[in-house]
Structures are given as structure tokens and as C-alpha cells.
GROMACS .gro file of C-alpha atoms in nm:
model
  465
    1UNK     CA    1   1.615   1.808  -2.028
    2UNK     CA    2   1.561   2.180  -2.064
    3UNK     CA    3   1.411   2.400  -1.795
    4UNK     CA    4   1.087   2.459  -1.984
    5UNK     CA    5   1.035   2.086  -2.042
    6UNK     CA    6   1.095   2.008  -1.676
    7UNK     CA    7   0.853   2.280  -1.565
    8UNK     CA    8   0.582   2.159  -1.803
    9UNK     CA    9   0.630   1.796  -1.695
   10UNK     CA   10   0.615   1.887  -1.326
   11UNK     CA   11   0.294   2.086  -1.388
   12UNK     CA   12   0.113   1.773  -1.516
   13UNK     CA   13  -0.133   1.645  -1.258
   14UNK     CA   14  -0.169   1.269  -1.217
   15UNK     CA   15  -0.474   1.102  -1.063
   16UNK     CA   16  -0.458   0.904  -0.743
   17UNK     CA   17  -0.295   0.558  -0.754
   18UNK     CA   18  -0.632   0.380  -0.742
   19UNK     CA   19  -0.762   0.603  -1.019
   20UNK     CA   20  -0.452   0.523  -1.231
   21UNK     CA   21  -0.529   0.154  -1.207
   22UNK     CA   22  -0.895   0.211  -1.286
   23UNK     CA   23  -0.812   0.418  -1.594
   24UNK     CA   24  -0.568   0.153  -1.718
   25UNK     CA   25  -0.825  -0.123  -1.681
   26UNK     CA   26  -1.088   0.096  -1.844
   27UNK     CA   27  -0.860   0.130  -2.147
   28UNK     CA   28  -0.820  -0.254  -2.154
   29UNK     CA   29  -0.443  -0.227  -2.104
   30UNK     CA   30  -0.233  -0.472  -1.905
   31UNK     CA   31   0.066  -0.383  -1.692
   32UNK     CA   32   0.299  -0.535  -1.951
   33UNK     CA   33   0.154  -0.318  -2.227
   34UNK     CA   34   0.187   0.000  -2.022
   35UNK     CA   35   0.543  -0.094  -1.923
   36UNK     CA   36   0.636  -0.158  -2.287
   37UNK     CA   37   0.481   0.170  -2.399
   38UNK     CA   38   0.655   0.369  -2.124
   39UNK     CA   39   0.989   0.191  -2.156
   40UNK     CA   40   0.992   0.070  -1.793
   41UNK     CA   41   0.947  -0.260  -1.613
   42UNK     CA   42   0.625  -0.416  -1.493
   43UNK     CA   43   0.730  -0.365  -1.131
   44UNK     CA   44   0.764   0.009  -1.194
   45UNK     CA   45   0.410   0.031  -1.332
   46UNK     CA   46   0.281  -0.163  -1.031
   47UNK     CA   47   0.464   0.080  -0.801
   48UNK     CA   48   0.299   0.375  -0.980
   49UNK     CA   49  -0.046   0.220  -0.930
   50UNK     CA   50   0.009   0.137  -0.563
   51UNK     CA   51   0.150   0.479  -0.475
   52UNK     CA   52   0.500   0.364  -0.378
   53UNK     CA   53   0.654   0.586  -0.649
   54UNK     CA   54   0.553   0.851  -0.901
   55UNK     CA   55   0.684   0.908  -1.255
   56UNK     CA   56   0.887   1.223  -1.315
   57UNK     CA   57   1.004   1.429  -1.606
   58UNK     CA   58   0.907   1.317  -1.952
   59UNK     CA   59   0.771   0.985  -1.826
   60UNK     CA   60   0.523   1.173  -1.607
   61UNK     CA   61   0.388   1.365  -1.906
   62UNK     CA   62   0.380   1.052  -2.125
   63UNK     CA   63   0.205   0.853  -1.849
   64UNK     CA   64  -0.058   1.126  -1.811
   65UNK     CA   65  -0.120   1.127  -2.188
   66UNK     CA   66  -0.151   0.748  -2.186
   67UNK     CA   67  -0.418   0.764  -1.913
   68UNK     CA   68  -0.592   1.059  -2.080
   69UNK     CA   69  -0.529   1.308  -1.796
   70UNK     CA   70  -0.255   1.520  -1.954
   71UNK     CA   71  -0.408   1.861  -1.865
   72UNK     CA   72  -0.168   2.069  -1.649
   73UNK     CA   73  -0.277   2.170  -1.307
   74UNK     CA   74  -0.469   2.490  -1.299
   75UNK     CA   75  -0.472   2.527  -1.678
   76UNK     CA   76  -0.779   2.643  -1.869
   77UNK     CA   77  -0.826   2.445  -2.190
   78UNK     CA   78  -1.099   2.669  -2.325
   79UNK     CA   79  -1.020   2.906  -2.607
   80UNK     CA   80  -0.977   3.269  -2.502
   81UNK     CA   81  -1.261   3.506  -2.574
   82UNK     CA   82  -1.211   3.838  -2.753
   83UNK     CA   83  -1.219   4.169  -2.566
   84UNK     CA   84  -1.586   4.224  -2.654
   85UNK     CA   85  -1.688   3.897  -2.493
   86UNK     CA   86  -1.473   3.977  -2.190
   87UNK     CA   87  -1.648   4.314  -2.156
   88UNK     CA   88  -1.987   4.148  -2.174
   89UNK     CA   89  -1.890   3.890  -1.914
   90UNK     CA   90  -1.762   4.163  -1.683
   91UNK     CA   91  -2.088   4.355  -1.721
   92UNK     CA   92  -2.287   4.041  -1.639
   93UNK     CA   93  -2.070   3.976  -1.336
   94UNK     CA   94  -2.126   4.330  -1.210
   95UNK     CA   95  -2.501   4.294  -1.259
   96UNK     CA   96  -2.502   3.967  -1.068
   97UNK     CA   97  -2.296   4.118  -0.789
   98UNK     CA   98  -2.533   4.414  -0.773
   99UNK     CA   99  -2.835   4.183  -0.757
  100UNK     CA  100  -2.676   3.977  -0.484
  101UNK     CA  101  -2.598   4.289  -0.283
  102UNK     CA  102  -2.961   4.396  -0.308
  103UNK     CA  103  -3.097   4.049  -0.226
  104UNK     CA  104  -3.141   3.951   0.139
  105UNK     CA  105  -2.853   3.762   0.292
  106UNK     CA  106  -2.898   3.385   0.338
  107UNK     CA  107  -2.551   3.304   0.472
  108UNK     CA  108  -2.528   2.992   0.678
  109UNK     CA  109  -2.349   2.970   1.008
  110UNK     CA  110  -2.096   2.687   0.988
  111UNK     CA  111  -2.007   2.501   1.304
  112UNK     CA  112  -1.660   2.489   1.445
  113UNK     CA  113  -1.428   2.254   1.256
  114UNK     CA  114  -1.382   2.038   1.564
  115UNK     CA  115  -1.757   1.989   1.596
  116UNK     CA  116  -1.788   1.798   1.267
  117UNK     CA  117  -1.605   1.506   1.113
  118UNK     CA  118  -1.275   1.613   0.950
  119UNK     CA  119  -1.265   1.593   0.575
  120UNK     CA  120  -0.985   1.339   0.567
  121UNK     CA  121  -1.197   1.092   0.766
  122UNK     CA  122  -1.494   1.094   0.527
  123UNK     CA  123  -1.536   0.792   0.297
  124UNK     CA  124  -1.512   0.832  -0.079
  125UNK     CA  125  -1.794   1.010  -0.258
  126UNK     CA  126  -1.910   0.693  -0.436
  127UNK     CA  127  -1.957   0.511  -0.105
  128UNK     CA  128  -2.138   0.809   0.048
  129UNK     CA  129  -2.379   0.823  -0.244
  130UNK     CA  130  -2.447   0.451  -0.218
  131UNK     CA  131  -2.506   0.471   0.155
  132UNK     CA  132  -2.739   0.769   0.124
  133UNK     CA  133  -2.943   0.595  -0.149
  134UNK     CA  134  -2.954   0.264   0.037
  135UNK     CA  135  -2.872   0.058  -0.274
  136UNK     CA  136  -2.566  -0.105  -0.422
  137UNK     CA  137  -2.371   0.142  -0.640
  138UNK     CA  138  -2.400  -0.068  -0.958
  139UNK     CA  139  -2.412   0.234  -1.184
  140UNK     CA  140  -2.102   0.370  -1.016
  141UNK     CA  141  -1.916   0.045  -1.078
  142UNK     CA  142  -2.026   0.048  -1.443
  143UNK     CA  143  -1.915   0.408  -1.488
  144UNK     CA  144  -1.581   0.322  -1.327
  145UNK     CA  145  -1.505   0.094  -1.622
  146UNK     CA  146  -1.548   0.374  -1.876
  147UNK     CA  147  -1.272   0.616  -1.970
  148UNK     CA  148  -1.330   0.974  -1.851
  149UNK     CA  149  -1.462   1.221  -2.104
  150UNK     CA  150  -1.262   1.526  -2.191
  151UNK     CA  151  -1.426   1.855  -2.093
  152UNK     CA  152  -1.593   2.021  -2.391
  153UNK     CA  153  -1.433   2.358  -2.469
  154UNK     CA  154  -1.650   2.664  -2.441
  155UNK     CA  155  -1.744   2.809  -2.781
  156UNK     CA  156  -1.548   3.117  -2.872
  157UNK     CA  157  -1.754   3.428  -2.927
  158UNK     CA  158  -1.661   3.595  -3.258
  159UNK     CA  159  -1.750   3.940  -3.379
  160UNK     CA  160  -1.842   3.826  -3.736
  161UNK     CA  161  -2.189   3.718  -3.857
  162UNK     CA  162  -2.308   3.382  -3.739
  163UNK     CA  163  -2.515   3.297  -4.049
  164UNK     CA  164  -2.419   3.280  -4.414
  165UNK     CA  165  -2.510   3.549  -4.660
  166UNK     CA  166  -2.425   3.913  -4.720
  167UNK     CA  167  -2.386   4.112  -4.403
  168UNK     CA  168  -2.654   4.367  -4.327
  169UNK     CA  169  -2.557   4.734  -4.335
  170UNK     CA  170  -2.506   4.888  -3.998
  171UNK     CA  171  -2.800   5.097  -3.877
  172UNK     CA  172  -2.741   5.460  -3.808
  173UNK     CA  173  -2.770   5.541  -3.442
  174UNK     CA  174  -3.002   5.815  -3.328
  175UNK     CA  175  -2.871   6.093  -3.108
  176UNK     CA  176  -2.936   6.039  -2.739
  177UNK     CA  177  -2.972   6.319  -2.481
  178UNK     CA  178  -2.673   6.378  -2.258
  179UNK     CA  179  -2.867   6.290  -1.944
  180UNK     CA  180  -2.975   5.955  -2.089
  181UNK     CA  181  -2.637   5.881  -2.239
  182UNK     CA  182  -2.449   5.904  -1.911
  183UNK     CA  183  -2.503   5.576  -1.723
  184UNK     CA  184  -2.588   5.595  -1.360
  185UNK     CA  185  -2.296   5.466  -1.154
  186UNK     CA  186  -2.379   5.134  -0.995
  187UNK     CA  187  -2.335   5.117  -0.621
  188UNK     CA  188  -2.017   4.942  -0.522
  189UNK     CA  189  -2.088   4.596  -0.387
  190UNK     CA  190  -2.020   4.548  -0.021
  191UNK     CA  191  -1.703   4.350   0.038
  192UNK     CA  192  -1.774   3.996   0.144
  193UNK     CA  193  -1.656   3.913   0.493
  194UNK     CA  194  -1.342   3.705   0.489
  195UNK     CA  195  -1.406   3.356   0.622
  196UNK     CA  196  -1.233   3.281   0.944
  197UNK     CA  197  -0.947   3.041   0.890
  198UNK     CA  198  -1.000   2.707   1.055
  199UNK     CA  199  -0.728   2.621   1.304
  200UNK     CA  200  -0.504   2.347   1.170
  201UNK     CA  201  -0.494   2.024   1.367
  202UNK     CA  202  -0.172   1.906   1.522
  203UNK     CA  203  -0.055   1.552   1.437
  204UNK     CA  204  -0.169   1.432   1.779
  205UNK     CA  205  -0.516   1.581   1.738
  206UNK     CA  206  -0.553   1.443   1.384
  207UNK     CA  207  -0.445   1.096   1.500
  208UNK     CA  208  -0.687   1.107   1.794
  209UNK     CA  209  -0.971   1.206   1.560
  210UNK     CA  210  -0.886   0.923   1.321
  211UNK     CA  211  -0.865   0.674   1.608
  212UNK     CA  212  -1.197   0.781   1.758
  213UNK     CA  213  -1.367   0.769   1.418
  214UNK     CA  214  -1.238   0.439   1.279
  215UNK     CA  215  -1.109   0.218   1.563
  216UNK     CA  216  -1.441   0.077   1.697
  217UNK     CA  217  -1.568  -0.014   1.351
  218UNK     CA  218  -1.237  -0.173   1.254
  219UNK     CA  219  -1.245  -0.394   1.563
  220UNK     CA  220  -1.589  -0.520   1.464
  221UNK     CA  221  -1.483  -0.580   1.102
  222UNK     CA  222  -1.169  -0.764   1.209
  223UNK     CA  223  -1.380  -0.982   1.439
  224UNK     CA  224  -1.597  -1.078   1.140
  225UNK     CA  225  -1.280  -1.177   0.952
  226UNK     CA  226  -1.122  -1.385   1.229
  227UNK     CA  227  -1.394  -1.476   1.480
  228UNK     CA  228  -1.155  -1.383   1.763
  229UNK     CA  229  -1.227  -1.073   1.971
  230UNK     CA  230  -0.890  -1.053   2.142
  231UNK     CA  231  -0.705  -1.088   1.812
  232UNK     CA  232  -0.923  -0.818   1.653
  233UNK     CA  233  -0.840  -0.568   1.929
  234UNK     CA  234  -0.472  -0.657   1.904
  235UNK     CA  235  -0.474  -0.615   1.525
  236UNK     CA  236  -0.642  -0.273   1.537
  237UNK     CA  237  -0.406  -0.151   1.809
  238UNK     CA  238  -0.108  -0.271   1.607
  239UNK     CA  239  -0.244  -0.102   1.293
  240UNK     CA  240  -0.282   0.235   1.468
  241UNK     CA  241   0.063   0.208   1.625
  242UNK     CA  242   0.201   0.137   1.280
  243UNK     CA  243   0.005   0.434   1.143
  244UNK     CA  244   0.149   0.664   1.410
  245UNK     CA  245   0.502   0.551   1.322
  246UNK     CA  246   0.426   0.636   0.956
  247UNK     CA  247   0.206   0.937   1.026
  248UNK     CA  248   0.363   1.166   0.760
  249UNK     CA  249   0.257   0.910   0.501
  250UNK     CA  250  -0.088   0.848   0.651
  251UNK     CA  251  -0.166   1.220   0.691
  252UNK     CA  252  -0.137   1.286   0.316
  253UNK     CA  253  -0.308   0.965   0.208
  254UNK     CA  254  -0.645   1.029   0.037
  255UNK     CA  255  -0.805   0.747   0.242
  256UNK     CA  256  -0.636   0.717   0.583
  257UNK     CA  257  -0.909   0.483   0.712
  258UNK     CA  258  -0.837   0.247   0.423
  259UNK     CA  259  -0.463   0.263   0.504
  260UNK     CA  260  -0.523   0.157   0.864
  261UNK     CA  261  -0.786  -0.101   0.760
  262UNK     CA  262  -0.547  -0.272   0.520
  263UNK     CA  263  -0.280  -0.294   0.792
  264UNK     CA  264  -0.526  -0.435   1.046
  265UNK     CA  265  -0.659  -0.694   0.801
  266UNK     CA  266  -0.308  -0.807   0.706
  267UNK     CA  267  -0.209  -0.852   1.072
  268UNK     CA  268  -0.532  -1.028   1.168
  269UNK     CA  269  -0.519  -1.275   0.876
  270UNK     CA  270  -0.153  -1.367   0.925
  271UNK     CA  271  -0.113  -1.748   0.936
  272UNK     CA  272   0.144  -1.723   1.218
  273UNK     CA  273  -0.134  -1.663   1.472
  274UNK     CA  274  -0.227  -2.032   1.444
  275UNK     CA  275   0.089  -2.116   1.640
  276UNK     CA  276  -0.023  -1.903   1.934
  277UNK     CA  277  -0.225  -2.086   2.195
  278UNK     CA  278  -0.447  -1.784   2.270
  279UNK     CA  279  -0.557  -1.747   1.906
  280UNK     CA  280  -0.558  -2.110   1.799
  281UNK     CA  281  -0.937  -2.155   1.817
  282UNK     CA  282  -1.212  -1.899   1.745
  283UNK     CA  283  -1.433  -1.759   2.020
  284UNK     CA  284  -1.780  -1.886   2.099
  285UNK     CA  285  -2.026  -1.795   1.821
  286UNK     CA  286  -2.309  -1.545   1.888
  287UNK     CA  287  -2.634  -1.673   2.030
  288UNK     CA  288  -2.857  -1.543   1.749
  289UNK     CA  289  -2.912  -1.811   1.487
  290UNK     CA  290  -2.889  -1.589   1.177
  291UNK     CA  291  -2.570  -1.413   1.290
  292UNK     CA  292  -2.415  -1.743   1.401
  293UNK     CA  293  -2.487  -1.909   1.065
  294UNK     CA  294  -2.351  -1.614   0.864
  295UNK     CA  295  -2.037  -1.583   1.077
  296UNK     CA  296  -1.969  -1.957   1.057
  297UNK     CA  297  -2.012  -1.951   0.678
  298UNK     CA  298  -1.772  -1.655   0.652
  299UNK     CA  299  -1.507  -1.827   0.863
  300UNK     CA  300  -1.518  -2.134   0.637
  301UNK     CA  301  -1.402  -1.925   0.337
  302UNK     CA  302  -1.030  -1.885   0.266
  303UNK     CA  303  -0.890  -1.558   0.406
  304UNK     CA  304  -0.853  -1.378   0.066
  305UNK     CA  305  -1.211  -1.466  -0.035
  306UNK     CA  306  -1.341  -1.369   0.308
  307UNK     CA  307  -1.168  -1.032   0.288
  308UNK     CA  308  -1.293  -0.965  -0.066
  309UNK     CA  309  -1.660  -1.034   0.010
  310UNK     CA  310  -1.644  -0.825   0.329
  311UNK     CA  311  -1.494  -0.526   0.147
  312UNK     CA  312  -1.730  -0.544  -0.151
  313UNK     CA  313  -2.061  -0.656  -0.002
  314UNK     CA  314  -2.005  -0.542   0.356
  315UNK     CA  315  -1.833  -0.205   0.325
  316UNK     CA  316  -1.959  -0.121  -0.025
  317UNK     CA  317  -1.626  -0.064  -0.199
  318UNK     CA  318  -1.606  -0.079  -0.577
  319UNK     CA  319  -1.443  -0.374  -0.747
  320UNK     CA  320  -1.123  -0.185  -0.850
  321UNK     CA  321  -1.085  -0.047  -0.497
  322UNK     CA  322  -1.138  -0.395  -0.350
  323UNK     CA  323  -0.877  -0.539  -0.586
  324UNK     CA  324  -0.630  -0.264  -0.500
  325UNK     CA  325  -0.671  -0.311  -0.125
  326UNK     CA  326  -0.634  -0.690  -0.149
  327UNK     CA  327  -0.334  -0.648  -0.385
  328UNK     CA  328  -0.496  -0.855  -0.660
  329UNK     CA  329  -0.603  -0.789  -1.015
  330UNK     CA  330  -0.963  -0.693  -1.087
  331UNK     CA  331  -1.046  -1.027  -1.261
  332UNK     CA  332  -0.897  -1.217  -0.966
  333UNK     CA  333  -1.102  -1.013  -0.718
  334UNK     CA  334  -1.417  -1.074  -0.927
  335UNK     CA  335  -1.354  -1.450  -0.931
  336UNK     CA  336  -1.298  -1.452  -0.554
  337UNK     CA  337  -1.622  -1.261  -0.503
  338UNK     CA  338  -1.822  -1.501  -0.722
  339UNK     CA  339  -1.674  -1.805  -0.547
  340UNK     CA  340  -1.747  -1.659  -0.203
  341UNK     CA  341  -2.106  -1.579  -0.299
  342UNK     CA  342  -2.153  -1.931  -0.431
  343UNK     CA  343  -2.025  -2.091  -0.111
  344UNK     CA  344  -2.233  -1.861   0.110
  345UNK     CA  345  -2.544  -1.928  -0.101
  346UNK     CA  346  -2.483  -2.302  -0.073
  347UNK     CA  347  -2.450  -2.285   0.306
  348UNK     CA  348  -2.736  -2.037   0.356
  349UNK     CA  349  -2.995  -2.064   0.074
  350UNK     CA  350  -3.160  -1.730   0.150
  351UNK     CA  351  -2.827  -1.555   0.076
  352UNK     CA  352  -2.811  -1.684  -0.282
  353UNK     CA  353  -2.925  -1.344  -0.413
  354UNK     CA  354  -2.645  -1.083  -0.415
  355UNK     CA  355  -2.878  -0.807  -0.296
  356UNK     CA  356  -2.983  -1.011   0.010
  357UNK     CA  357  -2.620  -1.095   0.090
  358UNK     CA  358  -2.523  -0.728   0.053
  359UNK     CA  359  -2.804  -0.622   0.287
  360UNK     CA  360  -2.723  -0.886   0.550
  361UNK     CA  361  -2.350  -0.818   0.546
  362UNK     CA  362  -2.406  -0.443   0.551
  363UNK     CA  363  -2.629  -0.476   0.853
  364UNK     CA  364  -2.375  -0.702   1.023
  365UNK     CA  365  -2.089  -0.459   0.959
  366UNK     CA  366  -2.289  -0.153   1.065
  367UNK     CA  367  -2.374  -0.294   1.407
  368UNK     CA  368  -2.265  -0.085   1.700
  369UNK     CA  369  -1.932  -0.222   1.829
  370UNK     CA  370  -1.912  -0.314   2.196
  371UNK     CA  371  -1.536  -0.363   2.230
  372UNK     CA  372  -1.345  -0.156   2.484
  373UNK     CA  373  -1.032   0.002   2.340
  374UNK     CA  374  -0.743   0.186   2.503
  375UNK     CA  375  -0.727   0.562   2.470
  376UNK     CA  376  -0.563   0.718   2.167
  377UNK     CA  377  -0.291   0.868   2.384
  378UNK     CA  378  -0.211   0.521   2.519
  379UNK     CA  379  -0.170   0.391   2.163
  380UNK     CA  380   0.059   0.681   2.070
  381UNK     CA  381   0.275   0.644   2.380
  382UNK     CA  382   0.293   0.268   2.328
  383UNK     CA  383   0.413   0.321   1.972
  384UNK     CA  384   0.674   0.574   2.086
  385UNK     CA  385   0.787   0.342   2.365
  386UNK     CA  386   0.823   0.054   2.119
  387UNK     CA  387   1.028   0.272   1.884
  388UNK     CA  388   1.259   0.377   2.169
  389UNK     CA  389   1.300   0.016   2.283
  390UNK     CA  390   1.394  -0.108   1.937
  391UNK     CA  391   1.626   0.188   1.884
  392UNK     CA  392   1.807   0.123   2.210
  393UNK     CA  393   1.830  -0.249   2.135
  394UNK     CA  394   1.979  -0.181   1.792
  395UNK     CA  395   2.224   0.070   1.935
  396UNK     CA  396   2.324  -0.175   2.212
  397UNK     CA  397   2.383  -0.462   1.970
  398UNK     CA  398   2.581  -0.232   1.743
  399UNK     CA  399   2.796  -0.114   2.034
  400UNK     CA  400   2.862  -0.475   2.142
  401UNK     CA  401   2.965  -0.573   1.789
  402UNK     CA  402   3.197  -0.273   1.766
  403UNK     CA  403   3.354  -0.358   2.104
  404UNK     CA  404   3.406  -0.724   2.015
  405UNK     CA  405   3.554  -0.631   1.679
  406UNK     CA  406   3.792  -0.380   1.841
  407UNK     CA  407   3.900  -0.627   2.111
  408UNK     CA  408   3.966  -0.895   1.851
  409UNK     CA  409   4.167  -0.656   1.634
  410UNK     CA  410   4.377  -0.545   1.934
  411UNK     CA  411   4.455  -0.891   2.074
  412UNK     CA  412   4.496  -1.090   1.753
  413UNK     CA  413   4.860  -1.187   1.662
  414UNK     CA  414   5.019  -1.004   1.373
  415UNK     CA  415   5.215  -1.311   1.246
  416UNK     CA  416   5.167  -1.685   1.225
  417UNK     CA  417   5.300  -1.886   1.518
  418UNK     CA  418   5.341  -2.256   1.433
  419UNK     CA  419   5.225  -2.506   1.692
  420UNK     CA  420   5.485  -2.768   1.799
  421UNK     CA  421   5.299  -3.064   1.937
  422UNK     CA  422   5.495  -3.269   2.201
  423UNK     CA  423   5.566  -3.633   2.136
  424UNK     CA  424   5.329  -3.890   2.274
  425UNK     CA  425   5.340  -4.266   2.314
  426UNK     CA  426   5.107  -4.437   2.075
  427UNK     CA  427   4.979  -4.779   2.175
  428UNK     CA  428   4.804  -5.041   1.973
  429UNK     CA  429   5.022  -5.010   1.662
  430UNK     CA  430   5.027  -5.339   1.468
  431UNK     CA  431   5.354  -5.539   1.420
  432UNK     CA  432   5.555  -5.423   1.124
  433UNK     CA  433   5.557  -5.676   0.845
  434UNK     CA  434   5.855  -5.788   0.633
  435UNK     CA  435   6.167  -5.998   0.708
  436UNK     CA  436   6.233  -6.119   1.057
  437UNK     CA  437   6.497  -5.971   1.285
  438UNK     CA  438   6.848  -6.101   1.214
  439UNK     CA  439   7.023  -6.324   1.466
  440UNK     CA  440   7.384  -6.262   1.571
  441UNK     CA  441   7.504  -6.539   1.337
  442UNK     CA  442   7.320  -6.379   1.050
  443UNK     CA  443   7.472  -6.043   1.128
  444UNK     CA  444   7.823  -6.191   1.140
  445UNK     CA  445   7.777  -6.365   0.807
  446UNK     CA  446   7.646  -6.043   0.652
  447UNK     CA  447   7.949  -5.851   0.771
  448UNK     CA  448   8.184  -6.120   0.640
  449UNK     CA  449   8.021  -6.117   0.301
  450UNK     CA  450   8.046  -5.739   0.282
  451UNK     CA  451   8.415  -5.735   0.385
  452UNK     CA  452   8.531  -6.029   0.171
  453UNK     CA  453   8.349  -6.021  -0.152
  454UNK     CA  454   8.371  -6.340  -0.359
  455UNK     CA  455   8.508  -6.248  -0.706
  456UNK     CA  456   8.392  -6.577  -0.847
  457UNK     CA  457   8.592  -6.816  -1.067
  458UNK     CA  458   8.889  -6.687  -1.254
  459UNK     CA  459   8.835  -6.580  -1.606
  460UNK     CA  460   8.951  -6.815  -1.871
  461UNK     CA  461   9.173  -6.657  -2.131
  462UNK     CA  462   9.245  -6.820  -2.465
  463UNK     CA  463   9.611  -6.926  -2.520
  464UNK     CA  464   9.783  -6.805  -2.833
  465UNK     CA  465   9.958  -7.065  -3.045
   0.00000   0.00000   0.00000
């Protein structure tokens, strides 16, 4: 691959992994079809859509063209304007700058970055819009199934006539006095004050902000999934310890709360907790009748269906995002959602309508959590302590194996030494069969026969006549 080709391929910007999956499903393409078109395996395409890997080189450019996002980063696809148009645009910009300098200042005073929620902790824009409107983002889900439209290029401004026909002769310009011809110099706009750079957060501060923002709500959500308060706190603590161990990956993730939520849900719904005596049975249900009935109906659903309906109707995620977080295809997630709604509507008739179920689950999820959690520093130190313990254990086991191997190699014989077993008396052997033991008379007769063989009768010879 040449240098120019590699540079152009590396300049291609790919959407996020969730957006890649959404674009593929919007184009009605399966993973097998994309893999066949790209010349890779189905597992590679799945890794591209889950974010475990990213295509490079020519495959990156081809994958971007397949999804319809092949515009390079920072490139301007509009046709360049001629110098006359550029001069007009510059004049307009100067006029606007002059007008702004003359207009009264309406600059806002922004608070300190630590006083507001960091940008990486905010939910996606679609969820924010749905929450602000107070309705289910149906239109957003419908638009998610459509392919994105390419930006329309700006029309190029040409110096020729715009209409058909013979061009009109140019009018002769009248002479202008020298005073009127010289334009008055516009006052130079005042330089805008440079915004103060926000201090960057350290990894510890960013983790503490993420923990304070998401941990209480995740404990409440995990309790709705399992019905066990102690298990929910344990799952959230484990998820944040796991996130701290993989903080370089979590820090650059577009949805760090979703990363931690998926880890907590996976740990809480693990079937191995049934073998533990502390988590074998759920806790006592709440005293309120409506909450008790809804929680009991949720716990009767299978774990994948319970997780799907909580993400979609409780947290307000879109169907592709719900499918991606549950590691299922979009049709499978839709079938799980329909089945869960049917079961819940059968148990609680007033929840048969999806809007009522969405409102009830949303209210249940948005309740103020009452669980007490350890401090963020305690979670970080616990994760570091666990890493040190496992590291020391691995190093100790490795050292023991090396020592045993060295001792065996030093003391093992270099040649084979045969083992001579001493003779032993064996009892219980049966009597040997065959002829009986000879008596002395028999032995004497045998010796006599061997020493004096009997030649037999003499041979008869014919007599010659």
C-alpha cells in the first residue's frame, strides 16, 4: 500500500460501534452479507460493531463506503467558490463582525467545570430529548431505521448569467467624486477574549465523578433485576472495580455509564449466585401493592427478557442500543420485548398498554435510591488491593513451579537404573500336572534302557544259490 493510500484510509472517520450496527440494519444487510462484501469473517464484522476492533487500511475505507460515511475527517465536500464569491463572503463577515462589535454584549458567565455534570456522564442526545419531552421517543426509533442523508453541497456561485438569452451590455459607470470613492475604513473589531481553558480531570477525579453520578441509580436498577439488595450493591461495586482496572478503555468510551451498567447487569444476573446461600432467595417485597405486583411480575420473567424490558421501557434506550447492550440481534430484542410486555400485561391488566408500562417502569426506575454505598476512594483502593493480591499470588505460584522444576532437573538421574527385585517365597501355587514322580526302580530301569539299547531281532538276509 502506498503512502498516499494509507493516509487517505486513515483519514476516513467511522461512526461509533453502535452506529455501525444501526446503519447496517438500516440498509437491511446481515453480518454474513457484510463479511462477504468485505472479504472477512462474520466474527470480524461482529468485533467491528461491538468496538473490540476497528478496520484499517483499505478495509476501513471500503467499510465506510459500505455504511455511507466515507467522508474524510475535517473535509469539506462543497464545491469551492470563485474569488468573487470569496470576496463577497469576506465583506459580509466583516459587516457582521462590525455589527456585533457595535451591539451590546450578551455574553453568559459559565460556571466552573466542576460545578456541572461532566460531558462524558451525560446520556445520549436521543434519551435527553425523550426525557425532556416526557414521551417515548418513537420518532427517534423510526428515524434510527433510516439511512443517513448525505449533506447537500452548497451551490457554486458563477460569474456568468443565470438565465438563458443574450447577455445584456454592460452599463457605463458614471464618474464618482474622489471623496465618495474612497471607502471609510471600518473600525477594527475588538479581539474576543480567549476562553479560559478548563482544568483537565485526573483519572481519580473522573472516576469519582462517574461513581457519584451513576452508582446510586445502578444499585436501584440492579435491585429491580434481581430483587436482592445485597447482591445489587455487590454487583455495582464489582462493576466499578472492574471499570477502574480498565479505566483507559472506560475513559474514552462514548457511554461510560452504559459500560459500567452492562458489567453490573452481567454480574447480577449470573446463574452461579443461586449456589450461594446469601443470594438464594429474594428479599422481602415492598409494602406498596402496586410496586410489589410490578416487581413480582418482573422477577417471573427470564433474565434476558427482564433486562430487555428494563432497558427499553425503564431507561428509554432505543431498540438497537438495547440489542447491542444485551448482545442480541435487533429482531431477537424486539421479540423479547413483545413477550415480556405480554406476560406483564397478563399478570397486571392495567399494564397491557405499552405507554402505561413505560410510564410505570420509568417512575419505578427514577425513584430516589436509598442504598448506602462505600466511598469512591474505597472502591478504587479495593480494586488496587485486589490487583496486587492476584499479582502476588501469580508470582508466588510461578516461583514455586520454577523451584520445583529446577529441583527435579537437578536431582533426576541421567541414565536408567534397572530395578533388581529380590526373590520371594510364593505360597499357594497349585500342584504341577503331568506324569508322576519316578520311583527308584523306574529310574534304574530307565538308566538300563539308555545304556543297553535293544537292537531288535537280527536282520534276515536272503541266501544266494
